[in-house]
PDB file of C-alpha atoms in Angstrom:
ATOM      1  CA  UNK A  25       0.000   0.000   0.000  1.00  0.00           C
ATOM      2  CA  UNK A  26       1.388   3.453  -0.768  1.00  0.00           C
ATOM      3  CA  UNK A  27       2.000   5.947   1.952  1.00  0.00           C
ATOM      4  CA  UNK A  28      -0.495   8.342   1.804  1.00  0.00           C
ATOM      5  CA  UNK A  29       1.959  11.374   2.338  1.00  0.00           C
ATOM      6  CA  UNK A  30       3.826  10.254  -0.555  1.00  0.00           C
ATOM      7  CA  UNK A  31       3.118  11.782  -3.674  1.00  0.00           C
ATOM      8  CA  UNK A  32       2.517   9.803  -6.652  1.00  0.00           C
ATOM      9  CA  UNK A  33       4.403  10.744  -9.940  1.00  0.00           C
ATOM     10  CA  UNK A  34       2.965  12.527 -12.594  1.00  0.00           C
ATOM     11  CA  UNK A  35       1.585  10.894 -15.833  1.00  0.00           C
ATOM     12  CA  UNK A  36       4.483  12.412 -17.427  1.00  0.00           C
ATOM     13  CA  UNK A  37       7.182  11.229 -15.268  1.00  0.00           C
ATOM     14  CA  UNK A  38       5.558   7.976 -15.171  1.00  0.00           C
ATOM     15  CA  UNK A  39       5.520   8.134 -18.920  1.00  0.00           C
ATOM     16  CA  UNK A  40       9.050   9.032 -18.981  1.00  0.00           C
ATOM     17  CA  UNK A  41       9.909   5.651 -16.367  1.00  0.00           C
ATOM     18  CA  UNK A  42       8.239   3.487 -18.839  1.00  0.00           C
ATOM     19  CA  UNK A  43      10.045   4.603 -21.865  1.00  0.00           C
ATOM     20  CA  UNK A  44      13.409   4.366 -20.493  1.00  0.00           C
ATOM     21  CA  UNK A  45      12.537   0.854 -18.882  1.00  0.00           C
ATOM     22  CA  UNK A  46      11.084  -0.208 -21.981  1.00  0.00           C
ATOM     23  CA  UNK A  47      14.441   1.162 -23.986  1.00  0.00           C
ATOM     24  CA  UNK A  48      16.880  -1.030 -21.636  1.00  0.00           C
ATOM     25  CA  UNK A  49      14.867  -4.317 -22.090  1.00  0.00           C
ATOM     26  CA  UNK A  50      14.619  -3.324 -26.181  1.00  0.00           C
ATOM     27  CA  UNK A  51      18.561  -3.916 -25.909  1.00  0.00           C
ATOM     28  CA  UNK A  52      18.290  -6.525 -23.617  1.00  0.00           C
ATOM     29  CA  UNK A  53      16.141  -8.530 -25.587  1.00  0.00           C
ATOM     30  CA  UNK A  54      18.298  -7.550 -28.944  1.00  0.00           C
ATOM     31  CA  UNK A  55      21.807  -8.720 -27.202  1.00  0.00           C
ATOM     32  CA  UNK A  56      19.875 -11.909 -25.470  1.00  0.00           C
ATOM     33  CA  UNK A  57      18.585 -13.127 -28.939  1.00  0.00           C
ATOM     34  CA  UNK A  58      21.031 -11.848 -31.792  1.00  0.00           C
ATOM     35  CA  UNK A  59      24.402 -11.245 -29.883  1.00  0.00           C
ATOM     36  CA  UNK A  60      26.345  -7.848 -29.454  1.00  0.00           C
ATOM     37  CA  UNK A  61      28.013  -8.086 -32.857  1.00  0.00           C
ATOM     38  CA  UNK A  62      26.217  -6.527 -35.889  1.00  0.00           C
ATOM     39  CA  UNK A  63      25.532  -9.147 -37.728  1.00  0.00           C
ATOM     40  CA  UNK A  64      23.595 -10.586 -34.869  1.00  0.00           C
ATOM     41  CA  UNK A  65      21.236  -7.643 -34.758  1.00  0.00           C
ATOM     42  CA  UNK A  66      20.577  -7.644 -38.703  1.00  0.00           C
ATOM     43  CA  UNK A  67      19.538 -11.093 -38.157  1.00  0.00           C
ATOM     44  CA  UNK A  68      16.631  -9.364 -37.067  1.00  0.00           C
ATOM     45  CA  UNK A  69      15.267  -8.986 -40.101  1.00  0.00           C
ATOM     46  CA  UNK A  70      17.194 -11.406 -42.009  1.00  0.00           C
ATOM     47  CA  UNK A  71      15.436 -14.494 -40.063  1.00  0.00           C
ATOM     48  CA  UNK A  72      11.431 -13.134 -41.060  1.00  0.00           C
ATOM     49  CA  UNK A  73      13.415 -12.372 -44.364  1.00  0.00           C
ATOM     50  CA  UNK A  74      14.802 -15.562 -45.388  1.00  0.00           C
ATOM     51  CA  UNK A  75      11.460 -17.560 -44.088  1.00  0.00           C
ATOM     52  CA  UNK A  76       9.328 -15.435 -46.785  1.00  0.00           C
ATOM     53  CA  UNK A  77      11.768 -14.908 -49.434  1.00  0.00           C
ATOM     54  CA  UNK A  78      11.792 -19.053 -49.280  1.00  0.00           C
ATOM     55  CA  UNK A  79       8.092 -19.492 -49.387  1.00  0.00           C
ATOM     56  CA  UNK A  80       8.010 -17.316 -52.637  1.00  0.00           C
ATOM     57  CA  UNK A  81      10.843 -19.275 -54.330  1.00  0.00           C
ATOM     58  CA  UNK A  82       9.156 -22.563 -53.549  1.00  0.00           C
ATOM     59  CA  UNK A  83       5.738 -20.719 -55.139  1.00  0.00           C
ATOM     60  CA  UNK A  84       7.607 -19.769 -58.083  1.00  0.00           C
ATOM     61  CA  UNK A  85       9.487 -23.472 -58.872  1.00  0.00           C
ATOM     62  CA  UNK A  86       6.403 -24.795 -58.184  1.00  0.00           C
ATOM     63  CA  UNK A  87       4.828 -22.723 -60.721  1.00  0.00           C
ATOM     64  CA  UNK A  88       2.031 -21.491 -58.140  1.00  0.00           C
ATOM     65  CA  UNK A  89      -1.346 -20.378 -60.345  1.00  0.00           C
ATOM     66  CA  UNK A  90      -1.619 -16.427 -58.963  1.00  0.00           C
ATOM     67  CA  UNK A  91      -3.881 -14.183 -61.250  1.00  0.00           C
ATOM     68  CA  UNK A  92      -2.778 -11.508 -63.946  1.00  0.00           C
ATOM     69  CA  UNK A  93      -1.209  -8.198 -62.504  1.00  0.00           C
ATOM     70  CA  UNK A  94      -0.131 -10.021 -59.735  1.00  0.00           C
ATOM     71  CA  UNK A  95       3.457 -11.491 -59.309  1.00  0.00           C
ATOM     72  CA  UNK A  96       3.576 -14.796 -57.751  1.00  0.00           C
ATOM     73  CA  UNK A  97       6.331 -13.252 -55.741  1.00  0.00           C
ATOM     74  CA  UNK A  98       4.762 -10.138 -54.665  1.00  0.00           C
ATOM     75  CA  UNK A  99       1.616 -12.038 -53.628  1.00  0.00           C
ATOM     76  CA  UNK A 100       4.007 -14.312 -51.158  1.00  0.00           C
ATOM     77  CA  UNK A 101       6.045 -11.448 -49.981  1.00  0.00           C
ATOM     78  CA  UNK A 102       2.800  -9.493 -48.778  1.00  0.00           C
ATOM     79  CA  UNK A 103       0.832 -12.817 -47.203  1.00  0.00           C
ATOM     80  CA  UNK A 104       3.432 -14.589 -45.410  1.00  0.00           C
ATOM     81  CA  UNK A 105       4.953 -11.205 -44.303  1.00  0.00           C
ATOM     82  CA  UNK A 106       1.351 -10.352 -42.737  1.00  0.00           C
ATOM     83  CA  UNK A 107       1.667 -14.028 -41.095  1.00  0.00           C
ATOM     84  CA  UNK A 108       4.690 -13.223 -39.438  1.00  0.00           C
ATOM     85  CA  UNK A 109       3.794 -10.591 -37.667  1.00  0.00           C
ATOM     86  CA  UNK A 110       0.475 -12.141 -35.627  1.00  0.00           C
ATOM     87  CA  UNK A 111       1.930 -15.487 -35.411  1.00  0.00           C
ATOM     88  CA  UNK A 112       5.780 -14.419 -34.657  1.00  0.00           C
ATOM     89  CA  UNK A 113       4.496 -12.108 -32.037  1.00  0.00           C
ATOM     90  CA  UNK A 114       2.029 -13.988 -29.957  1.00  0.00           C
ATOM     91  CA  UNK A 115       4.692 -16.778 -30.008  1.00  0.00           C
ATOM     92  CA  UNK A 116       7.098 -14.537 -28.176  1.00  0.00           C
ATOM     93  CA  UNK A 117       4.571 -13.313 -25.708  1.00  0.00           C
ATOM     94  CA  UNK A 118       3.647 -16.403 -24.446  1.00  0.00           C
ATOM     95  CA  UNK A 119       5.390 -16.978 -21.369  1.00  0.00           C
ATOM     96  CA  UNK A 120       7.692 -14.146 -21.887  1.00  0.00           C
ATOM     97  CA  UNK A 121       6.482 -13.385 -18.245  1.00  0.00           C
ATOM     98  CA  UNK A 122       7.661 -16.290 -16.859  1.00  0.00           C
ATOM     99  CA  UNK A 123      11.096 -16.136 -18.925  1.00  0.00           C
ATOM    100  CA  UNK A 124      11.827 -12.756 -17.075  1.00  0.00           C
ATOM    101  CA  UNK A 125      10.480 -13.124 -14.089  1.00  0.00           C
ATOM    102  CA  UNK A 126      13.344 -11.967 -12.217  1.00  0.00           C
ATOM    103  CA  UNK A 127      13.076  -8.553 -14.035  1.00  0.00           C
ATOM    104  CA  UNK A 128       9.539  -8.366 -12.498  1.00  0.00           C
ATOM    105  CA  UNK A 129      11.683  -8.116  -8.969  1.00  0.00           C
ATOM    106  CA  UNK A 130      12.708  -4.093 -10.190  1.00  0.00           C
ATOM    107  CA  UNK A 131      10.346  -1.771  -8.513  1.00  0.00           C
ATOM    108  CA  UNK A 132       9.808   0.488 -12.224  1.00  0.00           C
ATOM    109  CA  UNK A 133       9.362  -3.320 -14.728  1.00  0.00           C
ATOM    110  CA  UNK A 134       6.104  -3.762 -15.091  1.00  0.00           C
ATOM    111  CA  UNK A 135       4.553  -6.712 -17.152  1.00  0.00           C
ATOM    112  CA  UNK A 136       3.112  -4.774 -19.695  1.00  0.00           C
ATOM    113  CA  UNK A 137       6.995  -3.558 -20.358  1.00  0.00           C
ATOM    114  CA  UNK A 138       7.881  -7.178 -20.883  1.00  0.00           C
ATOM    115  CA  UNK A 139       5.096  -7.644 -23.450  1.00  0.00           C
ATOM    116  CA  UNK A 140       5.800  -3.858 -25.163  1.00  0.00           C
ATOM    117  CA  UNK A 141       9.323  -5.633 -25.313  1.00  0.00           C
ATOM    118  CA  UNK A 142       8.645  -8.225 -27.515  1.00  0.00           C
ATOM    119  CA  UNK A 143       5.957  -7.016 -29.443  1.00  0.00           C
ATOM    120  CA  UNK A 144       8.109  -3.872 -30.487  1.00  0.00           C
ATOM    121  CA  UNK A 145      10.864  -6.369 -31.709  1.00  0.00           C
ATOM    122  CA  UNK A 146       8.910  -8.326 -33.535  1.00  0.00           C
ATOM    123  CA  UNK A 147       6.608  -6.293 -35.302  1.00  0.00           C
ATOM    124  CA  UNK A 148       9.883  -4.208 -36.268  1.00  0.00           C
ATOM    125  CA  UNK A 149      11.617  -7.455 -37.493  1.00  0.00           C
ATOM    126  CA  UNK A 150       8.787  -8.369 -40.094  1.00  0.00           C
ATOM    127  CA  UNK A 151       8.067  -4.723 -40.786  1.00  0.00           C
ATOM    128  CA  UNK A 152      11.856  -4.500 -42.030  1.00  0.00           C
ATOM    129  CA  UNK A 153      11.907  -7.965 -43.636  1.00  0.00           C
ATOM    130  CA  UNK A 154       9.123  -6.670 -45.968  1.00  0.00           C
ATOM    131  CA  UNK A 155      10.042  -3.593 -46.480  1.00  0.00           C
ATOM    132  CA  UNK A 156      13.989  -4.828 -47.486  1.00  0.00           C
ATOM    133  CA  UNK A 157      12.225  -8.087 -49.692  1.00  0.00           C
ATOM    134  CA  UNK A 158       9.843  -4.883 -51.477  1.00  0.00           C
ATOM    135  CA  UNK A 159      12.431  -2.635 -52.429  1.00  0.00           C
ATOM    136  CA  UNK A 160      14.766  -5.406 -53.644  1.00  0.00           C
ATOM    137  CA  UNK A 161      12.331  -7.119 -55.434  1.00  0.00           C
ATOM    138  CA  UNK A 162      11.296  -3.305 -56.938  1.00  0.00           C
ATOM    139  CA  UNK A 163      14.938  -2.314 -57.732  1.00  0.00           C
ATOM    140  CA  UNK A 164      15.381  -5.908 -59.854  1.00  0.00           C
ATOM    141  CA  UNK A 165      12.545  -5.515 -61.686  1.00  0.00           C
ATOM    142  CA  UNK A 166      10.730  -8.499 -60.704  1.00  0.00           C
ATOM    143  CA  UNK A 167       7.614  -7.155 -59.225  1.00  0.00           C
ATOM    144  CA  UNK A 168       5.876  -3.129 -59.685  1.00  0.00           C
ATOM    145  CA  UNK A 169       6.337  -0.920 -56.772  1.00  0.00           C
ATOM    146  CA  UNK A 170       3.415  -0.652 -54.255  1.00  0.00           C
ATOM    147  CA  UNK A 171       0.404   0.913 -56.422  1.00  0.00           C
ATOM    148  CA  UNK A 172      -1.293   3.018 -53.141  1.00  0.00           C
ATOM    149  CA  UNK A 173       1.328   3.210 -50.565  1.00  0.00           C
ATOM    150  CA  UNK A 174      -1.053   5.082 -47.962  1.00  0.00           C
ATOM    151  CA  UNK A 175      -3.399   1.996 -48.247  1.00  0.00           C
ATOM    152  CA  UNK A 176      -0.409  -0.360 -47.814  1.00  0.00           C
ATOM    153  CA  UNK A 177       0.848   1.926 -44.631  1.00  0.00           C
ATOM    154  CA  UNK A 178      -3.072   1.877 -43.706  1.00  0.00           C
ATOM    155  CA  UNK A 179      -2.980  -2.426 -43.776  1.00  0.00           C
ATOM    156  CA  UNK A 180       0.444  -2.513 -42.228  1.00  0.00           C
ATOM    157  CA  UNK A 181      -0.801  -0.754 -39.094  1.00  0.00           C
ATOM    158  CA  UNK A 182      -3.930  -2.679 -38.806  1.00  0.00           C
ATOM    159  CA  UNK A 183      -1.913  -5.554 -39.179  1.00  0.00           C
ATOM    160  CA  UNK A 184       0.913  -4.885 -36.738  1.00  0.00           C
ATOM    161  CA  UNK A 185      -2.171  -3.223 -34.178  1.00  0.00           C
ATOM    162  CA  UNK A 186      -3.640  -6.563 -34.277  1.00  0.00           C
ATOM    163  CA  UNK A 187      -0.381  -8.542 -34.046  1.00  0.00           C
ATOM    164  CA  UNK A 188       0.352  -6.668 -30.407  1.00  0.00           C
ATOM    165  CA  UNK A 189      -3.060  -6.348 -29.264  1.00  0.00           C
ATOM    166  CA  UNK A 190      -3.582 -10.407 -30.039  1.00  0.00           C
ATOM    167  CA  UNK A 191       0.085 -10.823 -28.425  1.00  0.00           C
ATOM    168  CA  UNK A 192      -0.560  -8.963 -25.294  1.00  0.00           C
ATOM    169  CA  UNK A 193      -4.016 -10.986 -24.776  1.00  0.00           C
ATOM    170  CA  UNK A 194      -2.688 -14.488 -24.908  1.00  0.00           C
ATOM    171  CA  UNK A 195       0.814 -13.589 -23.460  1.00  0.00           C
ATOM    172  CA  UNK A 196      -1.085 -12.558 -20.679  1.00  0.00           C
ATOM    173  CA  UNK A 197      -3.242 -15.211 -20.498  1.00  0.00           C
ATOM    174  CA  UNK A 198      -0.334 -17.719 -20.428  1.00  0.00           C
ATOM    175  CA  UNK A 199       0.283 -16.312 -17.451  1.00  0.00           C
ATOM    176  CA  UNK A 200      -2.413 -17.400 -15.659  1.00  0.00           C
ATOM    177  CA  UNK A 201      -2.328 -21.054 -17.375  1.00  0.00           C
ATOM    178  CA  UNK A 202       0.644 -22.894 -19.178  1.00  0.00           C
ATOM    179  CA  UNK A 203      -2.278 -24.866 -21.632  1.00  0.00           C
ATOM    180  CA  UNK A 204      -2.152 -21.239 -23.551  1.00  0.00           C
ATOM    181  CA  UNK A 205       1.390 -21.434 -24.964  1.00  0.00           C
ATOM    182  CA  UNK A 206       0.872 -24.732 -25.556  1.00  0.00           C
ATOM    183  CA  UNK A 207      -2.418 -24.515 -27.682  1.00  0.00           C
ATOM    184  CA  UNK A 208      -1.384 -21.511 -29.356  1.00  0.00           C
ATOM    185  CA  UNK A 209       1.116 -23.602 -31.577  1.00  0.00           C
ATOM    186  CA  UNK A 210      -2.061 -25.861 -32.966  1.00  0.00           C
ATOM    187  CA  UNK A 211      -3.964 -23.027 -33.458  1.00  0.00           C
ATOM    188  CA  UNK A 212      -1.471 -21.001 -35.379  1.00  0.00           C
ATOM    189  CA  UNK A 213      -0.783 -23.712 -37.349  1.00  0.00           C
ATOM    190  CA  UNK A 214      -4.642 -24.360 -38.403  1.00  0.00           C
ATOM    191  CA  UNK A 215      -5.066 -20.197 -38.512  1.00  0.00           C
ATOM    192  CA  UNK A 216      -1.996 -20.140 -41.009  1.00  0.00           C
ATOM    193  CA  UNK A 217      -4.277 -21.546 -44.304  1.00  0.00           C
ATOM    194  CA  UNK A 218      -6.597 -19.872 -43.533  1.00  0.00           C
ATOM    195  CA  UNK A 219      -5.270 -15.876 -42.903  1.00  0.00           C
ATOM    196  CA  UNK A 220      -5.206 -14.931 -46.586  1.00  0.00           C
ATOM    197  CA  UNK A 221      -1.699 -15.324 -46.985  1.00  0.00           C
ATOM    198  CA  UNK A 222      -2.160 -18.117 -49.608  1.00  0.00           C
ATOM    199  CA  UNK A 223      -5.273 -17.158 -51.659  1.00  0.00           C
ATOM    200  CA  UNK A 224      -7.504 -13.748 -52.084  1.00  0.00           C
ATOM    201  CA  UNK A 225     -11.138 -13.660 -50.299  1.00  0.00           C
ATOM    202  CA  UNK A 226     -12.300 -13.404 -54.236  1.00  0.00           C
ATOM    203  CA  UNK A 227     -10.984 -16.263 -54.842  1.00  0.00           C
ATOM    204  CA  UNK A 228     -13.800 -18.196 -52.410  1.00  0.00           C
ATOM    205  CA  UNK A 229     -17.356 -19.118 -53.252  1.00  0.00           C
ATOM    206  CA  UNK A 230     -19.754 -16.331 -51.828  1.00  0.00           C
ATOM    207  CA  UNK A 231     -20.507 -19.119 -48.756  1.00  0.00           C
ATOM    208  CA  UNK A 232     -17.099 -19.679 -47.550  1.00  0.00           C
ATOM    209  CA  UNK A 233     -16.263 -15.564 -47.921  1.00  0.00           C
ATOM    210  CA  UNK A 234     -18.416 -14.545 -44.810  1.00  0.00           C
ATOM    211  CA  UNK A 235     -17.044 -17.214 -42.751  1.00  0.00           C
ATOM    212  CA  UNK A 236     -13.145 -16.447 -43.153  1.00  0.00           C
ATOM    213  CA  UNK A 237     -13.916 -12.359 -43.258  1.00  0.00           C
ATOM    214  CA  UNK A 238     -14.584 -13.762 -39.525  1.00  0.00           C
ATOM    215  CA  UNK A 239     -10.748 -14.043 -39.110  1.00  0.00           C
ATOM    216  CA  UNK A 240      -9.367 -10.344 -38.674  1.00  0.00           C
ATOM    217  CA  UNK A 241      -6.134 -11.024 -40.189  1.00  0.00           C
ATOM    218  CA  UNK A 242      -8.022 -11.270 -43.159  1.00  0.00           C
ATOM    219  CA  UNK A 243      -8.978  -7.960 -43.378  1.00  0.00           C
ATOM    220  CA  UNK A 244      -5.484  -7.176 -43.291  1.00  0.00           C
ATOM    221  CA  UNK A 245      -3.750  -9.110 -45.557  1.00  0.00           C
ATOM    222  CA  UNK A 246      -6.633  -7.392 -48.230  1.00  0.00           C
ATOM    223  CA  UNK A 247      -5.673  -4.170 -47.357  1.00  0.00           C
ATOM    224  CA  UNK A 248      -2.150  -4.849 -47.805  1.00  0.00           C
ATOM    225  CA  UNK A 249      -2.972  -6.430 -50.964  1.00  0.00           C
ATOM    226  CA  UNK A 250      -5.257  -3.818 -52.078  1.00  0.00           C
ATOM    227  CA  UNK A 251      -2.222  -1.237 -51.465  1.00  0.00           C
ATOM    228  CA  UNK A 252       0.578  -3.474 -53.225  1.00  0.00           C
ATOM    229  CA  UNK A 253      -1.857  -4.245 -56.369  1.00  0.00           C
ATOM    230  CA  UNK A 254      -4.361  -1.519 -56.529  1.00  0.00           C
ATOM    231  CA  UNK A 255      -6.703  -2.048 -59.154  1.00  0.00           C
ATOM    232  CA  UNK A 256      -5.215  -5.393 -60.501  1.00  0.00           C
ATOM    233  CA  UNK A 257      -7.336  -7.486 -57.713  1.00  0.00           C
ATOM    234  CA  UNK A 258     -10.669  -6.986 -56.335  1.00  0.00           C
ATOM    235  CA  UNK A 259     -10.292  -7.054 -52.249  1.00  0.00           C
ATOM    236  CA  UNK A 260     -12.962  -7.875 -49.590  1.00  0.00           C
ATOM    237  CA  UNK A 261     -12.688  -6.418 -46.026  1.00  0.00           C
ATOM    238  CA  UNK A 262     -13.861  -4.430 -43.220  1.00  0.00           C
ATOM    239  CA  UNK A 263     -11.662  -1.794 -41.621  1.00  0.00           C
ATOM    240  CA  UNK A 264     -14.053  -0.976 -39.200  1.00  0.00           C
ATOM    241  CA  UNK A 265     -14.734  -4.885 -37.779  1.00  0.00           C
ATOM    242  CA  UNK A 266     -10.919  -5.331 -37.659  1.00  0.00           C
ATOM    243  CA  UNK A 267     -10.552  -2.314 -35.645  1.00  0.00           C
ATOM    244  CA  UNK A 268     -13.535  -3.698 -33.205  1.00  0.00           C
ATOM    245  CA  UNK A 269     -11.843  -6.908 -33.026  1.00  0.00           C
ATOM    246  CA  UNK A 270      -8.409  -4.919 -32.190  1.00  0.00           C
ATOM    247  CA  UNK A 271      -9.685  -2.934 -29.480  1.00  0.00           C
ATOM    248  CA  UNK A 272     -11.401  -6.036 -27.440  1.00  0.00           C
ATOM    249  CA  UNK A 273      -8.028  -7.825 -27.818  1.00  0.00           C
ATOM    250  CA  UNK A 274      -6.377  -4.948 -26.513  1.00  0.00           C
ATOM    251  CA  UNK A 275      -8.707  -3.756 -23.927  1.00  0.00           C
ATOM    252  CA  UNK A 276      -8.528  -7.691 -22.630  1.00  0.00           C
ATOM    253  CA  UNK A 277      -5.060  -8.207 -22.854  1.00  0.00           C
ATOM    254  CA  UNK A 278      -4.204  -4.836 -20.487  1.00  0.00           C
ATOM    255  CA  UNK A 279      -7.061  -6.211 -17.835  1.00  0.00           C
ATOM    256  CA  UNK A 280      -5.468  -9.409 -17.862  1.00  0.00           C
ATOM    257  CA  UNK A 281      -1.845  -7.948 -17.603  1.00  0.00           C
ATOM    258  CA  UNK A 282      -2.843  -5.526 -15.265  1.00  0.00           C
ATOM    259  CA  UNK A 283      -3.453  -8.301 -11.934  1.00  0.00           C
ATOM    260  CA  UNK A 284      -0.436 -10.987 -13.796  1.00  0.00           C
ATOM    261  CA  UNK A 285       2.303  -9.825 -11.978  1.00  0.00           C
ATOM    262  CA  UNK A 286       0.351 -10.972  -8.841  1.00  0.00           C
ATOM    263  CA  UNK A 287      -0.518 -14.258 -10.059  1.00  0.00           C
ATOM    264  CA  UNK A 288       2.926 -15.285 -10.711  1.00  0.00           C
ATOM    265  CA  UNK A 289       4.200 -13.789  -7.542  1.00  0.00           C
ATOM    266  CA  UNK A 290       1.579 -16.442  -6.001  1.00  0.00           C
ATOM    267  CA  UNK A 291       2.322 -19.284  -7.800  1.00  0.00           C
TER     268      UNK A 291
END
């Protein structure tokens, strides 16, 4: 309980705490994972990099069917980028609490910090993996630059907004139950098919295109698309919906995160 003569600190100030705690675990979690050297941190992006610049050579051997006006390169670049950065970042949120738990023992780490950590990392890892495997692929000719790049900001956001917000729901929830972590690898794997990343909403008989607009990450990967190709495909999604579906993951996963530290301190 706090002492009732002693002044609490301002929102700023608090503000202030967070952003510097949240800046020393950033390079914490970057020397932990990738080393000091620089190499190590470029693997950053070259790990999300080399996962979807293999998926779109396989496509390509394989001679993967994709639609005119749209590369079958470009069309893996933008899906299984969008993939990595829901499934990448819930991954490393479950049970990041438990992982750092002695962190948790410093009066000004919080574990919202530890989840801010990880999403921040990982959302900038497969926000510079696409953006490198883009302007590559632009400068060599193989695909057309990005036909509406404030739509394909637009997407991005939603994406990476529903990446942390998803992230900081179930990496709190693994807190309170180890099952989470564990079912979240099953689940990813059947939610992987089915995210967009391998075919367009269009592309579905009317039927089956209300049921997977049901899947937010849907939305995104057809906003993204709609950005990259323009008018070349015809999109399906809901802006609005994904938002909604955002804001209860978020609102959920700070509730949850809010009486965690507690839990585990119990346990």
């Amino acid at each position: 309980m706090e002492h009732p003569l002693v002044p609490r600190p301002s929102f700023r100030r608090s503000l202030t705490i967070q952003q510097r705690v949240v800046g020393a675990l950033l390079m914490r979690e970057v020397i932990t994972r990738f080393g000091r050297h620089n190499v190590g941190v470029l693997w950053l992006i070259g790990e999300p990099m080399l996962f979807t610049l293999g998926i779109a050579i396989l496509w390509s051997i394989m001679g993967h069917k994709n639609e005119p006006g749209m590369p079958i390169v470009a069309f893996a670049v933008t899906g299984y980028s969008s993939v990595l950065v829901w499934r990448n970042t819930v991954l490393r949120c479950t049970m990041a609490v438990q992982q750092n738990i002695g962190l948790l023992y410093h009066r000004n780490v919080q574990v919202i910090d530890v989840f801010l950590t990880r999403i921040i990392v990982e959302i900038a890892g497969a926000t510079g993996s696409f953006l490198t495997l883009s302007l590559v692929f632009s400068g060599l000719e193989v695909i057309d630059p990005p036909r509406d790049l404030l739509q394909l900001t637009f997407g991005w956001i939603m994406l990476s907004w529903l990446g942390g917000s998803l992230a900081l729901m179930m990496g709190a929830l693994s807190v309170y139950s180890h099952l989470v972590e564990r079912l979240w690898h099953p689940t990813s794997y059947v939610l992987f098919p089915l995210s967009g990343a391998a075919f367009m909403v269009d592309w579905l008989p009317t039927e089956l295109q209300k049921w997977i607009l049901l899947l937010p990450m849907v939305h995104g990967v057809e906003m993204v698309r709609e950005g990259f190709f323009g008018a070349a495909v015809r999109t399906h999604f809901d802006a609005g919906y994904m938002a909604l579906c955002c804001l209860g993951f978020t609102l959920a996963g700070l509730v949850l995160a809010k009486n965690a530290a507690s839990h585990v301190g119990a346990e």
